[in-house]
mmCIF file of C-alpha atoms in Angstrom:
data_model
loop_
_atom_site.group_PDB
_atom_site.id
_atom_site.type_symbol
_atom_site.label_atom_id
_atom_site.label_comp_id
_atom_site.label_asym_id
_atom_site.label_seq_id
_atom_site.Cartn_x
_atom_site.Cartn_y
_atom_site.Cartn_z
ATOM 1 C CA MET A 78 -17.806 62.936 20.879
ATOM 2 C CA ASP A 79 -16.984 64.813 17.681
ATOM 3 C CA ARG A 80 -18.079 62.852 14.568
ATOM 4 C CA SER A 81 -14.633 63.266 12.909
ATOM 5 C CA ILE A 82 -12.932 61.761 15.971
ATOM 6 C CA VAL A 83 -15.286 58.731 15.880
ATOM 7 C CA LEU A 84 -14.537 58.227 12.179
ATOM 8 C CA SER A 85 -10.778 58.474 12.801
ATOM 9 C CA LEU A 86 -10.986 55.870 15.575
ATOM 10 C CA ALA A 87 -12.981 53.501 13.351
ATOM 11 C CA LEU A 88 -10.421 53.793 10.532
ATOM 12 C CA ALA A 89 -7.571 53.205 12.966
ATOM 13 C CA LEU A 90 -9.317 50.063 14.259
ATOM 14 C CA ALA A 91 -9.849 48.821 10.707
ATOM 15 C CA SER A 92 -6.151 49.295 9.917
ATOM 16 C CA LEU A 93 -5.213 47.365 13.044
ATOM 17 C CA LEU A 94 -7.495 44.468 12.112
ATOM 18 C CA VAL A 95 -6.074 44.275 8.587
ATOM 19 C CA GLY A 96 -2.538 44.211 9.996
ATOM 20 C CA VAL A 97 -3.357 41.394 12.424
ATOM 21 C CA VAL A 98 -5.120 39.325 9.755
ATOM 22 C CA SER A 99 -2.310 39.685 7.212
ATOM 23 C CA ALA A 100 0.207 38.523 9.838
ATOM 24 C CA ARG A 101 -1.699 35.502 11.171
ATOM 25 C CA ASP A 102 -4.039 34.196 8.514
ATOM 26 C CA TRP A 103 -1.734 32.391 6.100
ATOM 27 C CA ASN A 104 -3.625 29.334 4.854
ATOM 28 C CA ILE A 105 -2.355 26.520 2.652
ATOM 29 C CA LEU A 106 -5.643 26.537 0.762
ATOM 30 C CA ASN A 107 -5.088 30.202 -0.044
ATOM 31 C CA GLN A 108 -8.769 30.848 0.611
ATOM 32 C CA LEU A 109 -8.146 34.089 2.407
ATOM 33 C CA LYS A 110 -6.814 36.695 0.010
ATOM 34 C CA GLY A 111 -7.065 39.575 2.451
ATOM 35 C CA LEU A 112 -10.211 41.075 3.882
ATOM 36 C CA GLY A 113 -10.924 42.914 0.645
ATOM 37 C CA SER A 114 -12.334 46.405 0.826
ATOM 38 C CA LEU A 115 -13.199 46.913 4.466
ATOM 39 C CA SER A 116 -15.879 49.446 5.065
ATOM 40 C CA SER A 117 -15.252 52.023 7.738
ATOM 41 C CA SER A 118 -18.577 51.012 9.236
ATOM 42 C CA GLN A 119 -18.528 48.679 12.225
ATOM 43 C CA ASN A 120 -20.883 46.204 10.517
ATOM 44 C CA GLY A 121 -18.482 45.673 7.603
ATOM 45 C CA ILE A 122 -15.578 44.896 9.926
ATOM 46 C CA VAL A 123 -17.568 42.471 12.070
ATOM 47 C CA SER A 124 -18.913 40.622 9.016
ATOM 48 C CA SER A 125 -15.447 40.073 7.565
ATOM 49 C CA GLY A 126 -14.132 39.012 10.937
ATOM 50 C CA LEU A 127 -16.833 36.367 11.356
ATOM 51 C CA SER A 128 -16.122 34.978 7.878
ATOM 52 C CA THR A 129 -12.419 34.772 8.661
ATOM 53 C CA ASN A 130 -13.010 33.041 11.992
ATOM 54 C CA LEU A 131 -15.292 30.459 10.347
ATOM 55 C CA LYS A 132 -12.636 29.597 7.777
ATOM 56 C CA ARG A 133 -10.101 29.192 10.547
ATOM 57 C CA TYR A 134 -12.442 26.990 12.553
ATOM 58 C CA CYS A 135 -13.350 24.738 9.616
ATOM 59 C CA GLU A 136 -9.770 24.318 8.446
ATOM 60 C CA SER A 137 -8.748 23.528 12.018
ATOM 61 C CA TRP A 138 -11.582 20.974 12.267
ATOM 62 C CA ARG A 139 -10.483 19.333 9.000
ATOM 63 C CA ILE A 140 -6.832 19.157 10.031
ATOM 64 C CA ASN A 141 -7.714 17.649 13.396
ATOM 65 C CA VAL A 142 -9.720 14.946 11.628
ATOM 66 C CA GLU A 143 -6.691 14.138 9.479
ATOM 67 C CA VAL A 144 -4.300 13.890 12.431
ATOM 68 C CA HIS A 145 -6.815 11.726 14.313
ATOM 69 C CA ASN A 146 -7.569 14.131 17.130
ATOM 70 C CA ILE A 147 -11.246 14.196 16.090
ATOM 71 C CA ARG A 148 -12.522 10.625 15.891
ATOM 72 C CA ASN A 149 -15.718 8.728 15.169
ATOM 73 C CA PHE A 150 -17.676 11.759 13.990
ATOM 74 C CA ASP A 151 -21.069 11.073 12.401
ATOM 75 C CA VAL A 152 -21.348 14.210 10.284
ATOM 76 C CA VAL A 153 -19.295 17.219 9.277
ATOM 77 C CA PRO A 154 -20.382 20.368 11.172
ATOM 78 C CA GLN A 155 -23.005 22.053 8.998
ATOM 79 C CA GLU A 156 -21.089 25.314 8.905
ATOM 80 C CA CYS A 157 -18.042 23.461 7.522
ATOM 81 C CA VAL A 158 -19.655 21.345 4.784
ATOM 82 C CA SER A 159 -18.885 23.868 2.038
ATOM 83 C CA HIS A 160 -15.299 24.164 3.309
ATOM 84 C CA VAL A 161 -14.785 20.387 3.203
ATOM 85 C CA LYS A 162 -16.346 20.240 -0.260
ATOM 86 C CA LYS A 163 -14.084 23.005 -1.512
ATOM 87 C CA TYR A 164 -10.989 21.204 -0.239
ATOM 88 C CA MET A 165 -11.946 17.709 -1.446
ATOM 89 C CA THR A 166 -12.639 19.006 -4.969
ATOM 90 C CA SER A 167 -9.597 21.299 -5.110
ATOM 91 C CA SER A 168 -6.190 21.050 -6.724
ATOM 92 C CA GLN A 169 -4.779 21.239 -3.177
ATOM 93 C CA TYR A 170 -6.386 17.878 -2.387
ATOM 94 C CA GLU A 171 -4.797 16.390 -5.516
ATOM 95 C CA ASP A 172 -1.434 17.876 -4.518
ATOM 96 C CA ASP A 173 -1.762 16.369 -1.041
ATOM 97 C CA VAL A 174 -2.463 12.932 -2.534
ATOM 98 C CA GLU A 175 0.539 13.346 -4.827
ATOM 99 C CA ARG A 176 2.763 14.182 -1.866
ATOM 100 C CA ALA A 177 1.635 11.009 -0.091
ATOM 101 C CA VAL A 178 2.466 9.037 -3.254
ATOM 102 C CA ASP A 179 5.923 10.657 -3.342
ATOM 103 C CA GLU A 180 6.518 9.520 0.240
ATOM 104 C CA VAL A 181 5.598 5.943 -0.690
ATOM 105 C CA ILE A 182 8.166 6.048 -3.503
ATOM 106 C CA LEU A 183 10.801 7.291 -1.039
ATOM 107 C CA HIS A 184 9.853 4.448 1.309
ATOM 108 C CA PHE A 185 10.689 1.974 -1.440
ATOM 109 C CA GLY A 186 14.281 3.151 -1.180
ATOM 110 C CA SER A 187 14.535 1.409 2.199
ATOM 111 C CA MET A 188 13.413 -1.928 0.787
ATOM 112 C CA CYS A 189 15.756 -4.773 -0.035
ATOM 113 C CA CYS A 190 13.332 -6.253 -2.532
ATOM 114 C CA THR A 191 13.831 -5.713 -6.255
ATOM 115 C CA LYS A 192 11.959 -7.471 -9.026
ATOM 116 C CA SER A 193 14.904 -9.796 -9.689
ATOM 117 C CA LYS A 194 15.453 -10.609 -5.994
ATOM 118 C CA CYS A 195 11.932 -10.791 -4.526
ATOM 119 C CA ASP A 196 10.973 -14.160 -3.061
ATOM 120 C CA GLY A 197 7.263 -13.556 -3.608
ATOM 121 C CA MET A 198 6.555 -12.770 0.041
ATOM 122 C CA ASP A 199 6.737 -8.964 -0.087
ATOM 123 C CA ALA A 200 3.275 -7.417 0.144
ATOM 124 C CA TRP A 201 1.455 -4.107 0.039
ATOM 125 C CA ILE A 202 -2.113 -3.426 1.235
ATOM 126 C CA PHE A 203 -4.459 -0.889 -0.311
ATOM 127 C CA ASP A 204 -7.905 0.072 0.911
ATOM 128 C CA ILE A 205 -10.280 0.890 -1.961
ATOM 129 C CA ASP A 206 -12.735 3.731 -1.300
ATOM 130 C CA ASP A 207 -11.048 7.127 -1.494
ATOM 131 C CA THR A 208 -7.738 5.307 -1.822
ATOM 132 C CA LEU A 209 -7.864 3.642 -5.237
ATOM 133 C CA LEU A 210 -11.385 4.711 -6.213
ATOM 134 C CA SER A 211 -12.835 8.156 -5.509
ATOM 135 C CA THR A 212 -16.290 8.598 -3.990
ATOM 136 C CA ILE A 213 -16.270 12.344 -4.691
ATOM 137 C CA PRO A 214 -18.793 11.988 -7.593
ATOM 138 C CA TYR A 215 -21.258 10.355 -5.196
ATOM 139 C CA HIS A 216 -21.015 13.269 -2.783
ATOM 140 C CA GLU A 217 -21.213 15.793 -5.609
ATOM 141 C CA ASN A 218 -24.379 14.191 -6.971
ATOM 142 C CA ASN A 219 -26.009 13.960 -3.544
ATOM 143 C CA GLY A 220 -24.743 17.292 -2.262
ATOM 144 C CA PHE A 221 -23.884 16.011 1.206
ATOM 145 C CA PHE A 222 -20.092 16.081 1.589
ATOM 146 C CA GLY A 223 -20.485 14.800 5.116
ATOM 147 C CA GLY A 224 -23.328 17.126 6.082
ATOM 148 C CA GLU A 225 -25.622 14.121 6.548
ATOM 149 C CA LYS A 226 -24.872 10.666 7.878
ATOM 150 C CA LEU A 227 -23.788 8.376 5.054
ATOM 151 C CA ASN A 228 -26.739 6.367 3.738
ATOM 152 C CA SER A 229 -25.214 2.927 3.198
ATOM 153 C CA THR A 230 -28.069 1.745 0.944
ATOM 154 C CA LYS A 231 -27.726 4.684 -1.453
ATOM 155 C CA PHE A 232 -23.942 4.486 -1.265
ATOM 156 C CA GLU A 233 -23.929 0.806 -2.212
ATOM 157 C CA ASP A 234 -26.417 1.430 -5.030
ATOM 158 C CA TRP A 235 -23.947 3.961 -6.385
ATOM 159 C CA MET A 236 -21.089 1.444 -6.041
ATOM 160 C CA ARG A 237 -23.066 -1.041 -8.140
ATOM 161 C CA LYS A 238 -23.022 1.443 -11.021
ATOM 162 C CA ARG A 239 -19.240 0.931 -11.308
ATOM 163 C CA LYS A 240 -18.599 4.618 -12.052
ATOM 164 C CA ALA A 241 -16.097 5.572 -9.346
ATOM 165 C CA PRO A 242 -13.051 7.192 -10.992
ATOM 166 C CA PRO A 243 -9.485 6.489 -9.865
ATOM 167 C CA LEU A 244 -7.947 8.764 -7.278
ATOM 168 C CA PRO A 245 -5.409 11.172 -8.790
ATOM 169 C CA HIS A 246 -1.877 9.694 -9.054
ATOM 170 C CA MET A 247 -2.908 6.332 -7.599
ATOM 171 C CA VAL A 248 -2.985 4.225 -10.780
ATOM 172 C CA LYS A 249 0.646 5.120 -11.449
ATOM 173 C CA LEU A 250 1.642 4.218 -7.873
ATOM 174 C CA TYR A 251 -0.287 0.952 -8.047
ATOM 175 C CA GLN A 252 1.458 -0.079 -11.267
ATOM 176 C CA ASP A 253 4.832 1.013 -9.885
ATOM 177 C CA ILE A 254 4.386 -1.304 -6.899
ATOM 178 C CA ARG A 255 3.408 -4.211 -9.148
ATOM 179 C CA GLU A 256 6.433 -3.661 -11.370
ATOM 180 C CA ARG A 257 8.684 -3.935 -8.322
ATOM 181 C CA GLY A 258 7.520 -7.515 -7.842
ATOM 182 C CA ILE A 259 5.508 -6.725 -4.706
ATOM 183 C CA LYS A 260 2.211 -8.552 -4.269
ATOM 184 C CA ILE A 261 -0.790 -6.267 -3.852
ATOM 185 C CA PHE A 262 -3.650 -7.125 -1.524
ATOM 186 C CA LEU A 263 -6.835 -5.072 -1.589
ATOM 187 C CA VAL A 264 -8.554 -5.094 1.797
ATOM 188 C CA SER A 265 -11.835 -3.186 1.844
ATOM 189 C CA SER A 266 -14.781 -2.776 4.196
ATOM 190 C CA ARG A 267 -17.091 -3.181 1.192
ATOM 191 C CA LYS A 268 -19.511 -6.087 1.481
ATOM 192 C CA GLU A 269 -18.873 -9.382 -0.310
ATOM 193 C CA TYR A 270 -21.998 -9.011 -2.464
ATOM 194 C CA LEU A 271 -20.347 -5.990 -4.106
ATOM 195 C CA ARG A 272 -17.442 -8.100 -5.418
ATOM 196 C CA SER A 273 -18.487 -8.183 -9.071
ATOM 197 C CA ALA A 274 -19.170 -4.437 -9.210
ATOM 198 C CA THR A 275 -15.921 -3.704 -7.350
ATOM 199 C CA VAL A 276 -13.796 -5.853 -9.663
ATOM 200 C CA ASP A 277 -15.346 -4.292 -12.776
ATOM 201 C CA ASN A 278 -14.893 -0.771 -11.437
ATOM 202 C CA LEU A 279 -11.260 -1.372 -10.444
ATOM 203 C CA ILE A 280 -10.369 -2.765 -13.863
ATOM 204 C CA GLN A 281 -12.150 0.067 -15.667
ATOM 205 C CA ALA A 282 -10.216 2.554 -13.537
ATOM 206 C CA GLY A 283 -6.867 0.972 -14.492
ATOM 207 C CA TYR A 284 -6.177 -1.408 -11.586
ATOM 208 C CA TYR A 285 -5.485 -5.089 -12.254
ATOM 209 C CA GLY A 286 -3.145 -7.900 -11.279
ATOM 210 C CA TRP A 287 -3.778 -7.874 -7.525
ATOM 211 C CA SER A 288 -3.031 -11.030 -5.561
ATOM 212 C CA ASN A 289 -6.228 -10.998 -3.516
ATOM 213 C CA LEU A 290 -9.315 -8.833 -3.087
ATOM 214 C CA ILE A 291 -10.634 -9.208 0.447
ATOM 215 C CA LEU A 292 -14.168 -7.975 1.174
ATOM 216 C CA ARG A 293 -16.355 -8.295 4.264
ATOM 217 C CA GLY A 294 -18.215 -11.561 4.473
ATOM 218 C CA VAL A 295 -21.250 -12.303 6.618
ATOM 219 C CA GLU A 296 -18.965 -13.324 9.481
ATOM 220 C CA ASP A 297 -17.337 -9.862 9.435
ATOM 221 C CA GLU A 298 -20.446 -7.664 9.293
ATOM 222 C CA HIS A 299 -20.777 -7.171 13.051
ATOM 223 C CA LYS A 300 -17.102 -6.399 13.590
ATOM 224 C CA GLU A 301 -15.726 -2.898 13.803
ATOM 225 C CA VAL A 302 -13.816 -2.038 10.645
ATOM 226 C CA LYS A 303 -10.557 -1.605 12.565
ATOM 227 C CA GLN A 304 -10.910 -5.129 14.018
ATOM 228 C CA TYR A 305 -11.695 -6.559 10.581
ATOM 229 C CA MET A 306 -8.676 -4.822 8.996
ATOM 230 C CA SER A 307 -6.393 -5.938 11.827
ATOM 231 C CA GLU A 308 -7.515 -9.556 11.466
ATOM 232 C CA LYS A 309 -6.774 -9.539 7.727
ATOM 233 C CA ARG A 310 -3.254 -8.199 8.341
ATOM 234 C CA THR A 311 -2.764 -10.902 10.984
ATOM 235 C CA TRP A 312 -3.829 -13.530 8.468
ATOM 236 C CA LEU A 313 -1.475 -12.216 5.757
ATOM 237 C CA MET A 314 1.513 -11.962 8.074
ATOM 238 C CA GLY A 315 0.693 -15.395 9.450
ATOM 239 C CA LEU A 316 1.193 -16.721 5.935
ATOM 240 C CA GLY A 317 4.692 -15.256 5.995
ATOM 241 C CA TYR A 318 4.134 -12.064 4.015
ATOM 242 C CA ARG A 319 6.216 -9.009 4.800
ATOM 243 C CA VAL A 320 3.749 -6.124 4.651
ATOM 244 C CA TRP A 321 5.827 -3.131 3.615
ATOM 245 C CA GLY A 322 2.963 -0.679 3.803
ATOM 246 C CA VAL A 323 -0.743 -0.023 4.128
ATOM 247 C CA MET A 324 -2.427 2.893 2.379
ATOM 248 C CA GLY A 325 -5.929 4.133 3.106
ATOM 249 C CA SER A 326 -8.044 7.207 3.758
ATOM 250 C CA GLN A 327 -9.367 6.012 7.129
ATOM 251 C CA TRP A 328 -7.453 5.539 10.360
ATOM 252 C CA SER A 329 -9.304 2.261 10.837
ATOM 253 C CA SER A 330 -7.254 0.889 7.928
ATOM 254 C CA PHE A 331 -4.170 0.966 10.180
ATOM 255 C CA ALA A 332 -5.521 0.451 13.701
ATOM 256 C CA GLY A 333 -4.591 -2.546 15.804
ATOM 257 C CA CYS A 334 -1.871 -5.145 15.503
ATOM 258 C CA PRO A 335 0.149 -6.406 13.787
ATOM 259 C CA LEU A 336 1.624 -3.200 12.424
ATOM 260 C CA PRO A 337 3.013 -2.947 8.898
ATOM 261 C CA LYS A 338 6.426 -1.366 8.320
ATOM 262 C CA ARG A 339 4.759 1.913 7.268
ATOM 263 C CA THR A 340 1.284 3.421 6.973
ATOM 264 C CA PHE A 341 0.259 6.147 4.551
ATOM 265 C CA LYS A 342 -2.916 8.140 5.253
ATOM 266 C CA LEU A 343 -4.708 9.879 2.390
ATOM 267 C CA PRO A 344 -6.866 12.933 3.189
ATOM 268 C CA ASN A 345 -10.570 12.359 3.754
ATOM 269 C CA SER A 346 -12.638 14.513 6.083
ATOM 270 C CA ILE A 347 -16.030 13.663 4.525
ATOM 271 C CA TYR A 348 -16.836 10.584 6.588
ATOM 272 C CA CYS A 349 -15.367 8.400 9.314
ATOM 273 C CA VAL A 350 -15.348 4.586 9.213
ATOM 274 C CA ALA A 351 -14.467 3.108 12.592
#
């Protein structure tokens, strides 16, 4: 075949690929800003195509974790670790947290309780890790971002340092809930021996005035987290509290009965706690 004809066919194929990509590859993270300068060589086209497909795959994996289609995973797929890291340290992640906070505020509009009318039995439950306190610095320092199974010993040593920063927008939400006269209960899968470090870290981050901080005692250590969380909600509701909402970054924070009036899931595709 004439060399000019081959070149013309290659350019036509490249144009077709660019057209398809620009039509289908919109991404909320805005990671794909076009294929750039595609070479007319076949290798250049294939390379860009593989990169695009990997981004699609990793974003799809992350989204399916968030909507609870992918469950109980031990590690993030190695090819997606950098993608998860990029998202969890991005302004998009902060915007997504802010949107969840906005939805909580809207939920308050359906409540009958105001500070002057509350009877003291309206309650809200927060998880702690990656809900009130961020573990992102731990993952940044260790370079894992889900690429290796979470080492609980190292993770707890980091917790003892009391250096976890607050999640974006969460201190304001926390204080807003308190000012409405709603009692706040912190229910965490952290171990009881981390109580002192947890209290210090929470106060340093701007959280105070909770009604109870519930951590896992020896009797809870062999329970699945979802069972433990469910039992604590049962206990609170058994005391007569109306739980208006539960907020956490793990689906295990909401699993089981009794159900609160609303649940609010914060993004977290680094690790799974079942």
